[in-house]
mmCIF file of C-alpha atoms and ligand atoms in Angstrom:
data_model
loop_
_atom_site.group_PDB
_atom_site.id
_atom_site.type_symbol
_atom_site.label_atom_id
_atom_site.label_comp_id
_atom_site.label_asym_id
_atom_site.label_seq_id
_atom_site.Cartn_x
_atom_site.Cartn_y
_atom_site.Cartn_z
ATOM 1 C CA MET Z 283 23.497 64.854 26.497
ATOM 2 C CA LYS Z 284 25.176 67.832 25.913
ATOM 3 C CA GLU Z 285 27.303 66.586 23.385
ATOM 4 C CA ILE Z 286 24.474 65.907 21.080
ATOM 5 C CA PHE Z 287 23.280 69.540 21.398
ATOM 6 C CA GLU Z 288 26.614 70.914 20.966
ATOM 7 C CA ARG Z 289 27.795 68.731 17.944
ATOM 8 C CA THR Z 290 28.286 70.704 14.754
ATOM 9 C CA SER Z 291 30.282 69.686 11.369
ATOM 10 C CA VAL Z 292 33.848 71.365 11.804
ATOM 11 C CA ARG Z 293 35.821 71.870 8.670
ATOM 12 C CA ARG Z 294 38.267 74.226 9.932
ATOM 13 C CA PHE Z 295 41.066 73.292 12.374
ATOM 14 C CA THR Z 296 44.167 74.578 14.164
ATOM 15 C CA GLY Z 297 47.158 72.904 13.426
ATOM 16 C CA GLU Z 298 47.154 70.988 16.714
ATOM 17 C CA ALA Z 299 47.741 67.541 16.365
ATOM 18 C CA VAL Z 300 45.148 65.305 18.293
ATOM 19 C CA PRO Z 301 46.885 63.343 21.286
ATOM 20 C CA LYS Z 302 47.093 59.682 21.045
ATOM 21 C CA ASP Z 303 44.792 58.873 23.792
ATOM 22 C CA ALA Z 304 42.165 60.991 22.175
ATOM 23 C CA VAL Z 305 42.699 59.099 19.058
ATOM 24 C CA ARG Z 306 42.382 55.849 21.215
ATOM 25 C CA LYS Z 307 38.930 57.368 22.956
ATOM 26 C CA LEU Z 308 37.661 58.038 19.590
ATOM 27 C CA LEU Z 309 37.954 54.723 18.473
ATOM 28 C CA GLU Z 310 36.890 52.963 21.504
ATOM 29 C CA ALA Z 311 33.580 55.175 21.427
ATOM 30 C CA ALA Z 312 33.497 53.983 17.745
ATOM 31 C CA MET Z 313 33.727 50.466 18.371
ATOM 32 C CA GLN Z 314 31.324 51.065 21.445
ATOM 33 C CA ALA Z 315 28.346 51.233 18.845
ATOM 34 C CA PRO Z 316 25.258 48.800 18.582
ATOM 35 C CA SER Z 317 25.044 46.793 15.833
ATOM 36 C CA ALA Z 318 22.746 44.176 14.614
ATOM 37 C CA GLY Z 319 23.288 40.774 16.248
ATOM 38 C CA ASN Z 320 26.213 42.339 17.405
ATOM 39 C CA GLN Z 321 28.200 41.743 14.459
ATOM 40 C CA GLN Z 322 30.523 44.911 14.705
ATOM 41 C CA PRO Z 323 31.057 44.925 11.176
ATOM 42 C CA TRP Z 324 34.036 47.492 11.303
ATOM 43 C CA GLU Z 325 37.413 48.280 10.816
ATOM 44 C CA PHE Z 326 39.234 51.648 10.855
ATOM 45 C CA ILE Z 327 42.305 53.550 9.108
ATOM 46 C CA VAL Z 328 43.972 56.077 11.045
ATOM 47 C CA VAL Z 329 45.732 58.625 8.670
ATOM 48 C CA GLU Z 330 47.900 61.303 10.179
ATOM 49 C CA ASP Z 331 50.613 61.858 7.521
ATOM 50 C CA ALA Z 332 49.712 65.093 5.567
ATOM 51 C CA GLU Z 333 50.299 63.111 2.029
ATOM 52 C CA HIS Z 334 48.033 60.280 3.157
ATOM 53 C CA ARG Z 335 45.151 63.188 4.148
ATOM 54 C CA ARG Z 336 45.655 64.716 0.801
ATOM 55 C CA ALA Z 337 45.501 61.591 -1.027
ATOM 56 C CA LEU Z 338 42.362 60.277 1.099
ATOM 57 C CA ALA Z 339 40.634 63.800 0.267
ATOM 58 C CA GLY Z 340 40.941 63.176 -3.367
ATOM 59 C CA VAL Z 341 38.833 59.970 -3.099
ATOM 60 C CA SER Z 342 35.582 62.685 -2.769
ATOM 61 C CA PRO Z 343 35.182 66.122 -4.159
ATOM 62 C CA TYR Z 344 33.466 67.058 -0.709
ATOM 63 C CA ALA Z 345 36.346 65.653 1.551
ATOM 64 C CA THR Z 346 38.685 68.818 1.541
ATOM 65 C CA PRO Z 347 38.592 69.282 5.612
ATOM 66 C CA LEU Z 348 41.128 66.239 5.519
ATOM 67 C CA VAL Z 349 43.674 68.380 3.873
ATOM 68 C CA GLY Z 350 44.053 70.741 6.947
ATOM 69 C CA ALA Z 351 42.729 68.310 9.698
ATOM 70 C CA PRO Z 352 45.520 67.195 11.964
ATOM 71 C CA LEU Z 353 43.776 63.396 11.701
ATOM 72 C CA GLY Z 354 41.839 61.559 9.208
ATOM 73 C CA ILE Z 355 39.857 58.205 10.262
ATOM 74 C CA VAL Z 356 38.379 56.175 7.581
ATOM 75 C CA VAL Z 357 35.120 53.812 8.649
ATOM 76 C CA LEU Z 358 35.669 50.615 6.927
ATOM 77 C CA LEU Z 359 32.880 47.996 5.984
ATOM 78 C CA LYS Z 360 34.439 44.611 7.198
ATOM 79 C CA GLY Z 361 32.362 42.716 4.842
ATOM 80 C CA ASP Z 362 32.906 38.820 5.526
ATOM 81 C CA ALA Z 363 31.050 36.828 8.059
ATOM 82 C CA LEU Z 364 27.947 39.478 8.205
ATOM 83 C CA ARG Z 365 25.358 37.776 10.313
ATOM 84 C CA PHE Z 366 22.834 40.401 8.973
ATOM 85 C CA PRO Z 367 24.060 41.899 5.481
ATOM 86 C CA GLU Z 368 20.923 44.080 5.464
ATOM 87 C CA CYS Z 369 21.893 45.986 8.305
ATOM 88 C CA TRP Z 370 25.694 47.067 7.890
ATOM 89 C CA ARG Z 371 24.864 50.864 7.020
ATOM 90 C CA GLN Z 372 22.789 51.004 9.979
ATOM 91 C CA ASP Z 373 25.642 49.641 12.266
ATOM 92 C CA LEU Z 374 28.383 51.927 10.431
ATOM 93 C CA SER Z 375 26.335 55.084 10.857
ATOM 94 C CA ALA Z 376 26.265 54.447 14.567
ATOM 95 C CA CYS Z 377 29.551 53.486 14.759
ATOM 96 C CA THR Z 378 30.268 57.046 13.136
ATOM 97 C CA GLU Z 379 28.244 58.965 15.007
ATOM 98 C CA ASN Z 380 29.537 57.681 18.410
ATOM 99 C CA LEU Z 381 32.846 58.920 17.014
ATOM 100 C CA LEU Z 382 31.609 62.223 16.244
ATOM 101 C CA LEU Z 383 29.988 62.602 19.726
ATOM 102 C CA GLU Z 384 33.206 61.550 21.584
ATOM 103 C CA ALA Z 385 35.037 64.261 19.419
ATOM 104 C CA VAL Z 386 33.022 66.633 20.714
ATOM 105 C CA HIS Z 387 33.411 65.493 24.387
ATOM 106 C CA LEU Z 388 37.121 65.612 23.979
ATOM 107 C CA GLY Z 389 36.852 69.276 22.990
ATOM 108 C CA LEU Z 390 37.576 68.247 19.194
ATOM 109 C CA GLY Z 391 35.764 69.064 16.186
ATOM 110 C CA ALA Z 392 34.902 66.592 12.897
ATOM 111 C CA VAL Z 393 33.038 66.059 10.149
ATOM 112 C CA TRP Z 394 31.414 63.055 8.448
ATOM 113 C CA LEU Z 395 32.567 62.593 4.622
ATOM 114 C CA ALA Z 396 30.667 60.429 2.868
ATOM 115 C CA ILE Z 397 32.520 57.830 0.899
ATOM 116 C CA ALA Z 398 29.661 55.068 0.559
ATOM 117 C CA ASP Z 399 27.422 54.650 -1.527
ATOM 118 C CA PHE Z 400 29.203 56.463 -4.316
ATOM 119 C CA PRO Z 401 30.496 53.866 -6.498
ATOM 120 C CA SER Z 402 33.395 55.837 -7.737
ATOM 121 C CA ARG Z 403 35.014 57.076 -4.013
ATOM 122 C CA ILE Z 404 34.490 53.371 -2.948
ATOM 123 C CA ALA Z 405 36.766 52.344 -5.665
ATOM 124 C CA ALA Z 406 39.144 55.243 -5.143
ATOM 125 C CA ALA Z 407 39.440 54.335 -1.180
ATOM 126 C CA LYS Z 408 40.137 50.670 -2.505
ATOM 127 C CA LYS Z 409 42.614 51.591 -4.743
ATOM 128 C CA LEU Z 410 44.343 54.190 -2.362
ATOM 129 C CA PHE Z 411 44.225 51.711 0.667
ATOM 130 C CA ASN Z 412 44.907 48.552 -1.617
ATOM 131 C CA LEU Z 413 41.952 47.124 0.667
ATOM 132 C CA PRO Z 414 41.230 43.317 0.216
ATOM 133 C CA GLU Z 415 37.836 41.818 -1.517
ATOM 134 C CA HIS Z 416 35.733 41.714 1.727
ATOM 135 C CA VAL Z 417 36.828 45.331 2.909
ATOM 136 C CA SER Z 418 35.377 48.951 1.831
ATOM 137 C CA ALA Z 419 35.543 52.338 2.705
ATOM 138 C CA PHE Z 420 31.832 53.683 4.238
ATOM 139 C CA ALA Z 421 33.203 57.067 5.390
ATOM 140 C CA ALA Z 422 36.006 59.371 6.181
ATOM 141 C CA ILE Z 423 35.882 61.749 9.530
ATOM 142 C CA ALA Z 424 38.286 64.770 9.465
ATOM 143 C CA VAL Z 425 39.043 65.589 13.056
ATOM 144 C CA GLY Z 426 41.103 68.380 15.034
ATOM 145 C CA TYR Z 427 40.934 71.319 16.941
ATOM 146 C CA PRO Z 428 37.739 73.681 15.898
ATOM 147 C CA VAL Z 429 39.359 77.030 14.527
ATOM 148 C CA GLU Z 430 36.254 78.639 15.782
ATOM 149 C CA LYS Z 431 33.483 77.308 18.092
ATOM 150 C CA LYS Z 432 29.875 77.449 15.785
ATOM 151 C CA LYS Z 433 26.825 77.232 18.015
ATOM 152 C CA ALA Z 434 24.349 74.442 17.075
ATOM 153 C CA THR Z 435 20.955 75.256 15.759
ATOM 154 C CA LEU Z 436 18.408 73.143 17.399
ATOM 155 C CA ARG Z 437 16.445 71.296 14.865
ATOM 156 C CA PHE Z 438 13.507 69.843 17.181
ATOM 157 C CA ASP Z 439 10.280 70.377 15.245
ATOM 158 C CA GLU Z 440 6.988 68.887 16.855
ATOM 159 C CA SER Z 441 5.340 68.947 13.177
ATOM 160 C CA ARG Z 442 7.472 65.859 12.433
ATOM 161 C CA VAL Z 443 6.515 64.503 15.485
ATOM 162 C CA HIS Z 444 3.021 61.544 15.443
ATOM 163 C CA TYR Z 445 1.425 60.267 17.981
ATOM 164 C CA GLU Z 446 -0.176 56.787 17.939
ATOM 165 C CA THR Z 447 -0.809 56.704 14.218
ATOM 166 C CA TYR Z 448 0.249 58.843 10.953
ATOM 167 C CA PRO Z 449 -0.296 61.949 10.578
HETATM 168 C C1 FMN H 59 26.000 60.537 5.709
HETATM 169 C C2 FMN H 59 26.668 62.239 5.732
HETATM 170 C C3 FMN H 59 27.339 62.255 4.798
HETATM 171 C C4 FMN H 59 28.145 63.301 4.831
HETATM 172 N N1 FMN H 59 29.059 63.647 3.924
HETATM 173 C C5 FMN H 59 29.485 64.910 4.022
HETATM 174 C C6 FMN H 59 30.665 65.417 2.880
HETATM 175 O O1 FMN H 59 31.034 64.675 2.125
HETATM 176 N N2 FMN H 59 31.458 66.530 3.171
HETATM 177 C C7 FMN H 59 30.903 67.386 4.058
HETATM 178 O O2 FMN H 59 31.467 68.439 4.015
HETATM 179 N N3 FMN H 59 29.857 67.165 5.090
HETATM 180 C C8 FMN H 59 29.120 66.062 5.041
HETATM 181 N N4 FMN H 59 28.477 65.693 5.780
HETATM 182 C C9 FMN H 59 28.215 66.653 7.064
HETATM 183 C C10 FMN H 59 26.731 67.527 6.835
HETATM 184 O O3 FMN H 59 26.859 68.228 5.797
HETATM 185 C C11 FMN H 59 26.123 68.081 7.786
HETATM 186 O O4 FMN H 59 26.002 67.120 9.047
HETATM 187 C C12 FMN H 59 24.652 68.758 7.710
HETATM 188 O O5 FMN H 59 25.329 69.631 6.828
HETATM 189 C C13 FMN H 59 24.219 69.128 8.890
HETATM 190 O O6 FMN H 59 25.386 70.069 9.471
HETATM 191 P P1 FMN H 59 25.850 69.852 10.879
HETATM 192 O O7 FMN H 59 26.534 68.498 11.058
HETATM 193 O O8 FMN H 59 26.660 70.839 11.488
HETATM 194 O O9 FMN H 59 24.645 69.621 12.104
HETATM 195 C C14 FMN H 59 27.892 64.616 5.979
HETATM 196 C C15 FMN H 59 26.971 63.931 6.735
HETATM 197 C C16 FMN H 59 26.349 62.721 6.667
HETATM 198 C C17 FMN H 59 25.251 62.706 7.830
#
């Protein structure tokens, strides 16, 4: 799948807005992810307003790409009624990666910006969005049209692969 091998983190964006149908596709891809027991423990906040993006960027010291991106998407944990509470991180990671790959497919660029499991970032996002008790922020994703197209480095390393047993 070419999108996997073309994806790189994009942190600089042109000013061009992300069309509504592309935003919808990103969210469809995210929600198409596998999850433990199909528990789908996700919700999203779409952030386009420049002031809101700036405030969101303030949640983490490493989230400045949100300032210049036309679109931010916050992936939220919807933590009530989890069938497999041990698995929400895997579920939300699969969901986030799906969104990143769909971005490549649509000619967009994106970067995953960590919120969980940093307590101060989780608390800041909770306050910013006035999230209820059972909802918390997992990650923010900055999305837009890349200023430059970076070539991905291929990372396959045969020495990391073991057959039948370890090492
Ligand atoms: C869990 C996770 C958290 C990350 N958090 C940040 C972040 O806070 N800020 C940032 O600029 N990049 C962040 N990244 C992007 C990584 O820095 C990037 O994926 C890594 O350097 C590999 O580069 P590539 O995505 O271009 O292949 C994160 C990636 C992952 C998977």
